[in-house]
PDB file of C-alpha atoms in Angstrom:
ATOM      1  CA  UNK J   1     -24.211 -31.827  14.647  1.00  0.00           C
ATOM      2  CA  UNK J   2     -25.711 -31.107  11.217  1.00  0.00           C
ATOM      3  CA  UNK J   3     -24.078 -28.005   9.703  1.00  0.00           C
ATOM      4  CA  UNK J   4     -27.286 -27.160   7.841  1.00  0.00           C
ATOM      5  CA  UNK J   5     -28.738 -26.095  11.213  1.00  0.00           C
ATOM      6  CA  UNK J   6     -26.101 -23.444  11.668  1.00  0.00           C
ATOM      7  CA  UNK J   7     -25.589 -22.317   8.046  1.00  0.00           C
ATOM      8  CA  UNK J   8     -28.674 -23.559   6.243  1.00  0.00           C
ATOM      9  CA  UNK J   9     -28.223 -25.332   2.895  1.00  0.00           C
ATOM     10  CA  UNK J  10     -25.370 -23.020   2.008  1.00  0.00           C
ATOM     11  CA  UNK J  11     -22.834 -24.492   4.419  1.00  0.00           C
ATOM     12  CA  UNK J  12     -20.554 -25.758   1.570  1.00  0.00           C
ATOM     13  CA  UNK J  13     -20.304 -22.172   0.194  1.00  0.00           C
ATOM     14  CA  UNK J  14     -19.563 -20.809   3.630  1.00  0.00           C
ATOM     15  CA  UNK J  15     -16.831 -23.420   4.240  1.00  0.00           C
ATOM     16  CA  UNK J  16     -15.308 -22.749   0.773  1.00  0.00           C
ATOM     17  CA  UNK J  17     -15.418 -19.002   1.358  1.00  0.00           C
ATOM     18  CA  UNK J  18     -13.660 -19.435   4.705  1.00  0.00           C
ATOM     19  CA  UNK J  19     -11.064 -21.702   3.177  1.00  0.00           C
ATOM     20  CA  UNK J  20     -10.243 -19.183   0.412  1.00  0.00           C
ATOM     21  CA  UNK J  21     -10.139 -16.293   2.812  1.00  0.00           C
ATOM     22  CA  UNK J  22      -7.695 -18.233   5.006  1.00  0.00           C
ATOM     23  CA  UNK J  23      -5.417 -19.012   2.067  1.00  0.00           C
ATOM     24  CA  UNK J  24      -5.585 -15.368   0.807  1.00  0.00           C
ATOM     25  CA  UNK J  25      -4.747 -14.051   4.364  1.00  0.00           C
ATOM     26  CA  UNK J  26      -1.605 -16.244   4.443  1.00  0.00           C
ATOM     27  CA  UNK J  27      -0.321 -15.241   0.969  1.00  0.00           C
ATOM     28  CA  UNK J  28       2.774 -13.110   0.645  1.00  0.00           C
ATOM     29  CA  UNK J  29       1.049 -10.616  -1.565  1.00  0.00           C
ATOM     30  CA  UNK J  30      -1.790 -10.107   0.945  1.00  0.00           C
ATOM     31  CA  UNK J  31       0.717  -9.654   3.741  1.00  0.00           C
ATOM     32  CA  UNK J  32       2.744  -7.113   1.691  1.00  0.00           C
ATOM     33  CA  UNK J  33      -0.436  -5.084   0.836  1.00  0.00           C
ATOM     34  CA  UNK J  34      -1.573  -5.345   4.500  1.00  0.00           C
ATOM     35  CA  UNK J  35       1.855  -4.048   5.679  1.00  0.00           C
ATOM     36  CA  UNK J  36       1.860  -1.272   3.054  1.00  0.00           C
ATOM     37  CA  UNK J  37      -1.606  -0.098   4.172  1.00  0.00           C
ATOM     38  CA  UNK J  38      -0.602  -0.158   7.793  1.00  0.00           C
ATOM     39  CA  UNK J  39       2.410   1.988   6.961  1.00  0.00           C
ATOM     40  CA  UNK J  40       0.174   4.482   5.159  1.00  0.00           C
ATOM     41  CA  UNK J  41      -2.190   4.705   8.129  1.00  0.00           C
ATOM     42  CA  UNK J  42       0.753   5.114  10.536  1.00  0.00           C
ATOM     43  CA  UNK J  43       2.114   7.885   8.367  1.00  0.00           C
ATOM     44  CA  UNK J  44      -1.195   9.626   8.329  1.00  0.00           C
ATOM     45  CA  UNK J  45      -1.419   9.417  12.082  1.00  0.00           C
ATOM     46  CA  UNK J  46       1.962  11.168  12.457  1.00  0.00           C
ATOM     47  CA  UNK J  47       0.554  14.281  10.816  1.00  0.00           C
ATOM     48  CA  UNK J  48      -0.882  15.302  14.170  1.00  0.00           C
ATOM     49  CA  UNK J  49       2.635  15.428  15.636  1.00  0.00           C
ATOM     50  CA  UNK J  50       3.912  17.954  13.052  1.00  0.00           C
ATOM     51  CA  UNK J  51       4.363  21.555  14.100  1.00  0.00           C
ATOM     52  CA  UNK J  52       2.027  22.920  11.374  1.00  0.00           C
ATOM     53  CA  UNK J  53      -0.207  20.043  10.217  1.00  0.00           C
ATOM     54  CA  UNK J  54      -2.542  22.243   8.114  1.00  0.00           C
ATOM     55  CA  UNK J  55       0.395  23.772   6.227  1.00  0.00           C
ATOM     56  CA  UNK J  56       1.823  20.226   5.707  1.00  0.00           C
ATOM     57  CA  UNK J  57      -1.513  19.036   4.220  1.00  0.00           C
ATOM     58  CA  UNK J  58      -1.722  22.131   2.041  1.00  0.00           C
ATOM     59  CA  UNK J  59       1.819  21.723   0.669  1.00  0.00           C
ATOM     60  CA  UNK J  60       1.150  18.039   0.026  1.00  0.00           C
ATOM     61  CA  UNK J  61      -2.017  18.785  -1.897  1.00  0.00           C
ATOM     62  CA  UNK J  62      -0.324  21.539  -3.891  1.00  0.00           C
ATOM     63  CA  UNK J  63       2.446  19.143  -4.967  1.00  0.00           C
ATOM     64  CA  UNK J  64      -0.197  16.761  -6.448  1.00  0.00           C
ATOM     65  CA  UNK J  65      -2.094  19.665  -7.990  1.00  0.00           C
ATOM     66  CA  UNK J  66       1.061  20.911  -9.755  1.00  0.00           C
ATOM     67  CA  UNK J  67       1.948  17.378 -10.878  1.00  0.00           C
ATOM     68  CA  UNK J  68      -1.490  17.146 -12.404  1.00  0.00           C
ATOM     69  CA  UNK J  69      -1.188  20.525 -14.033  1.00  0.00           C
ATOM     70  CA  UNK J  70       2.152  19.578 -15.496  1.00  0.00           C
ATOM     71  CA  UNK J  71       0.571  16.544 -17.141  1.00  0.00           C
ATOM     72  CA  UNK J  72      -2.223  18.704 -18.415  1.00  0.00           C
ATOM     73  CA  UNK J  73      -0.122  21.483 -19.832  1.00  0.00           C
ATOM     74  CA  UNK J  74       2.274  18.953 -21.362  1.00  0.00           C
ATOM     75  CA  UNK J  75      -0.648  17.946 -23.637  1.00  0.00           C
ATOM     76  CA  UNK J  76      -0.418  21.371 -25.347  1.00  0.00           C
ATOM     77  CA  UNK J  77       3.306  21.029 -25.961  1.00  0.00           C
ATOM     78  CA  UNK J  78       2.893  17.868 -28.090  1.00  0.00           C
ATOM     79  CA  UNK J  79       0.832  17.891 -31.276  1.00  0.00           C
ATOM     80  CA  UNK J  80      -0.906  14.500 -31.047  1.00  0.00           C
ATOM     81  CA  UNK J  81      -2.182  15.235 -27.500  1.00  0.00           C
ATOM     82  CA  UNK J  82      -2.926  18.950 -27.965  1.00  0.00           C
ATOM     83  CA  UNK J  83      -6.630  18.326 -28.452  1.00  0.00           C
ATOM     84  CA  UNK J  84      -7.110  16.283 -25.220  1.00  0.00           C
ATOM     85  CA  UNK J  85      -8.887  17.901 -22.328  1.00  0.00           C
ATOM     86  CA  UNK J  86      -8.610  18.021 -18.559  1.00  0.00           C
ATOM     87  CA  UNK J  87     -10.300  14.665 -17.943  1.00  0.00           C
ATOM     88  CA  UNK J  88      -7.823  12.960 -20.269  1.00  0.00           C
ATOM     89  CA  UNK J  89      -5.053  14.627 -18.329  1.00  0.00           C
ATOM     90  CA  UNK J  90      -6.529  13.378 -15.064  1.00  0.00           C
ATOM     91  CA  UNK J  91      -6.733   9.827 -16.422  1.00  0.00           C
ATOM     92  CA  UNK J  92      -3.110   9.899 -17.711  1.00  0.00           C
ATOM     93  CA  UNK J  93      -2.010  11.402 -14.394  1.00  0.00           C
ATOM     94  CA  UNK J  94      -3.737   8.656 -12.343  1.00  0.00           C
ATOM     95  CA  UNK J  95      -2.529   5.847 -14.602  1.00  0.00           C
ATOM     96  CA  UNK J  96       1.001   7.272 -14.527  1.00  0.00           C
ATOM     97  CA  UNK J  97       0.889   7.504 -10.767  1.00  0.00           C
ATOM     98  CA  UNK J  98       0.032   3.849 -10.566  1.00  0.00           C
ATOM     99  CA  UNK J  99       2.913   3.213 -12.931  1.00  0.00           C
ATOM    100  CA  UNK J 100       5.298   4.960 -10.594  1.00  0.00           C
ATOM    101  CA  UNK J 101       4.195   3.060  -7.506  1.00  0.00           C
ATOM    102  CA  UNK J 102       4.484  -0.352  -9.222  1.00  0.00           C
ATOM    103  CA  UNK J 103       7.810  -1.802  -7.945  1.00  0.00           C
ATOM    104  CA  UNK J 104      10.338  -1.068 -10.621  1.00  0.00           C
ATOM    105  CA  UNK J 105      13.507   0.988 -10.685  1.00  0.00           C
ATOM    106  CA  UNK J 106      12.280   4.579 -10.498  1.00  0.00           C
ATOM    107  CA  UNK J 107       9.132   3.756 -12.474  1.00  0.00           C
ATOM    108  CA  UNK J 108      11.092   3.193 -15.674  1.00  0.00           C
ATOM    109  CA  UNK J 109       8.867   1.323 -18.056  1.00  0.00           C
ATOM    110  CA  UNK J 110       5.915   0.967 -15.831  1.00  0.00           C
ATOM    111  CA  UNK J 111       5.117   4.684 -15.967  1.00  0.00           C
ATOM    112  CA  UNK J 112       5.404   4.547 -19.730  1.00  0.00           C
ATOM    113  CA  UNK J 113       3.152   1.506 -20.054  1.00  0.00           C
ATOM    114  CA  UNK J 114       0.475   3.019 -17.820  1.00  0.00           C
ATOM    115  CA  UNK J 115       0.546   6.434 -19.463  1.00  0.00           C
ATOM    116  CA  UNK J 116       0.434   4.769 -22.926  1.00  0.00           C
ATOM    117  CA  UNK J 117      -2.586   2.689 -21.782  1.00  0.00           C
ATOM    118  CA  UNK J 118      -4.375   5.812 -20.691  1.00  0.00           C
ATOM    119  CA  UNK J 119      -3.595   7.690 -23.913  1.00  0.00           C
ATOM    120  CA  UNK J 120      -4.820   4.620 -25.931  1.00  0.00           C
ATOM    121  CA  UNK J 121      -8.240   5.164 -24.434  1.00  0.00           C
ATOM    122  CA  UNK J 122      -8.300   8.522 -26.218  1.00  0.00           C
ATOM    123  CA  UNK J 123      -6.926   7.148 -29.428  1.00  0.00           C
ATOM    124  CA  UNK J 124      -3.301   8.117 -29.007  1.00  0.00           C
ATOM    125  CA  UNK J 125      -1.323   5.008 -29.653  1.00  0.00           C
ATOM    126  CA  UNK J 126       2.129   3.700 -30.545  1.00  0.00           C
ATOM    127  CA  UNK J 127       4.951   6.104 -31.038  1.00  0.00           C
ATOM    128  CA  UNK J 128       2.888   9.181 -30.133  1.00  0.00           C
ATOM    129  CA  UNK J 129       1.837   7.745 -26.765  1.00  0.00           C
ATOM    130  CA  UNK J 130       5.374   6.582 -26.055  1.00  0.00           C
ATOM    131  CA  UNK J 131       6.744  10.014 -26.988  1.00  0.00           C
ATOM    132  CA  UNK J 132       4.379  11.787 -24.567  1.00  0.00           C
ATOM    133  CA  UNK J 133       5.257   9.269 -21.806  1.00  0.00           C
ATOM    134  CA  UNK J 134       8.945   9.933 -22.369  1.00  0.00           C
ATOM    135  CA  UNK J 135       8.411  13.715 -22.372  1.00  0.00           C
ATOM    136  CA  UNK J 136       6.629  13.499 -19.074  1.00  0.00           C
ATOM    137  CA  UNK J 137       8.882  10.932 -17.435  1.00  0.00           C
ATOM    138  CA  UNK J 138      12.166  12.550 -18.335  1.00  0.00           C
ATOM    139  CA  UNK J 139      10.902  16.018 -17.463  1.00  0.00           C
ATOM    140  CA  UNK J 140       9.856  14.901 -13.962  1.00  0.00           C
ATOM    141  CA  UNK J 141      12.603  12.370 -13.241  1.00  0.00           C
ATOM    142  CA  UNK J 142      15.653  13.726 -14.936  1.00  0.00           C
ATOM    143  CA  UNK J 143      15.350  17.458 -15.658  1.00  0.00           C
ATOM    144  CA  UNK J 144      13.588  18.415 -12.486  1.00  0.00           C
ATOM    145  CA  UNK J 145      15.901  16.263 -10.261  1.00  0.00           C
ATOM    146  CA  UNK J 146      19.018  17.656 -11.815  1.00  0.00           C
ATOM    147  CA  UNK J 147      17.920  21.234 -11.875  1.00  0.00           C
ATOM    148  CA  UNK J 148      16.599  21.352  -8.315  1.00  0.00           C
ATOM    149  CA  UNK J 149      19.477  19.167  -7.060  1.00  0.00           C
ATOM    150  CA  UNK J 150      22.036  21.706  -8.416  1.00  0.00           C
ATOM    151  CA  UNK J 151      20.025  24.600  -7.027  1.00  0.00           C
ATOM    152  CA  UNK J 152      19.905  22.832  -3.639  1.00  0.00           C
ATOM    153  CA  UNK J 153      23.684  22.290  -3.655  1.00  0.00           C
ATOM    154  CA  UNK J 154      24.204  26.017  -4.285  1.00  0.00           C
ATOM    155  CA  UNK J 155      21.470  27.559  -2.159  1.00  0.00           C
ATOM    156  CA  UNK J 156      21.266  25.367   0.945  1.00  0.00           C
ATOM    157  CA  UNK J 157      24.743  26.051   2.250  1.00  0.00           C
ATOM    158  CA  UNK J 158      24.081  29.765   1.867  1.00  0.00           C
ATOM    159  CA  UNK J 159      20.688  29.582   3.542  1.00  0.00           C
ATOM    160  CA  UNK J 160      21.887  27.424   6.352  1.00  0.00           C
ATOM    161  CA  UNK J 161      25.317  28.972   7.040  1.00  0.00           C
ATOM    162  CA  UNK J 162      24.202  30.122  10.489  1.00  0.00           C
ATOM    163  CA  UNK J 163      22.121  27.101  11.325  1.00  0.00           C
ATOM    164  CA  UNK J 164      23.189  24.851  14.183  1.00  0.00           C
ATOM    165  CA  UNK J 165      20.951  21.879  15.190  1.00  0.00           C
ATOM    166  CA  UNK J 166      19.979  21.991  18.865  1.00  0.00           C
ATOM    167  CA  UNK J 167      21.101  18.423  19.514  1.00  0.00           C
ATOM    168  CA  UNK J 168      24.666  18.952  18.191  1.00  0.00           C
ATOM    169  CA  UNK J 169      27.168  20.575  20.620  1.00  0.00           C
ATOM    170  CA  UNK J 170      29.833  22.649  19.069  1.00  0.00           C
ATOM    171  CA  UNK J 171      33.152  22.393  20.771  1.00  0.00           C
ATOM    172  CA  UNK J 172      35.094  25.707  20.291  1.00  0.00           C
ATOM    173  CA  UNK J 173      38.344  23.914  21.170  1.00  0.00           C
ATOM    174  CA  UNK J 174      38.209  21.756  18.052  1.00  0.00           C
ATOM    175  CA  UNK J 175      40.012  23.219  15.065  1.00  0.00           C
ATOM    176  CA  UNK J 176      38.680  22.440  11.654  1.00  0.00           C
TER     177      UNK J 176
END
């Protein structure tokens, strides 16, 4: 059978496209991205099983809003970026977020590179861009984690001293 009857004169292009799509669909990168996206979709579907889904969505959005505001207000704390506006903060925030999700240990280096690339668009280059990236990265990753980690270690035992999970049975005969 003549393929031009089915596909017209473009059958070589159709065949080549199918071959490339087949190769891509079998690649490790494609399979990882596909698995990642399936995980995101599965996670989104579990929101309906949460006790207060609207509150969960609200809190999630507020976390992102405050991350963004932190990037924006940090501009004013550093001379070379003090003149940048809210759109620049949004771009740095988005680029920095991509830098964090790139597989690297805790986003070290990748966050810096992406934030510096975003700042370069606005003419902030070199040491100034790297300094801003360090201020943001270490504020979020180090200071925040340490401060809230210590607060959690102090406050959670006090808050949860009378909490007993329903699935754990407490045996009064066991002496601590």
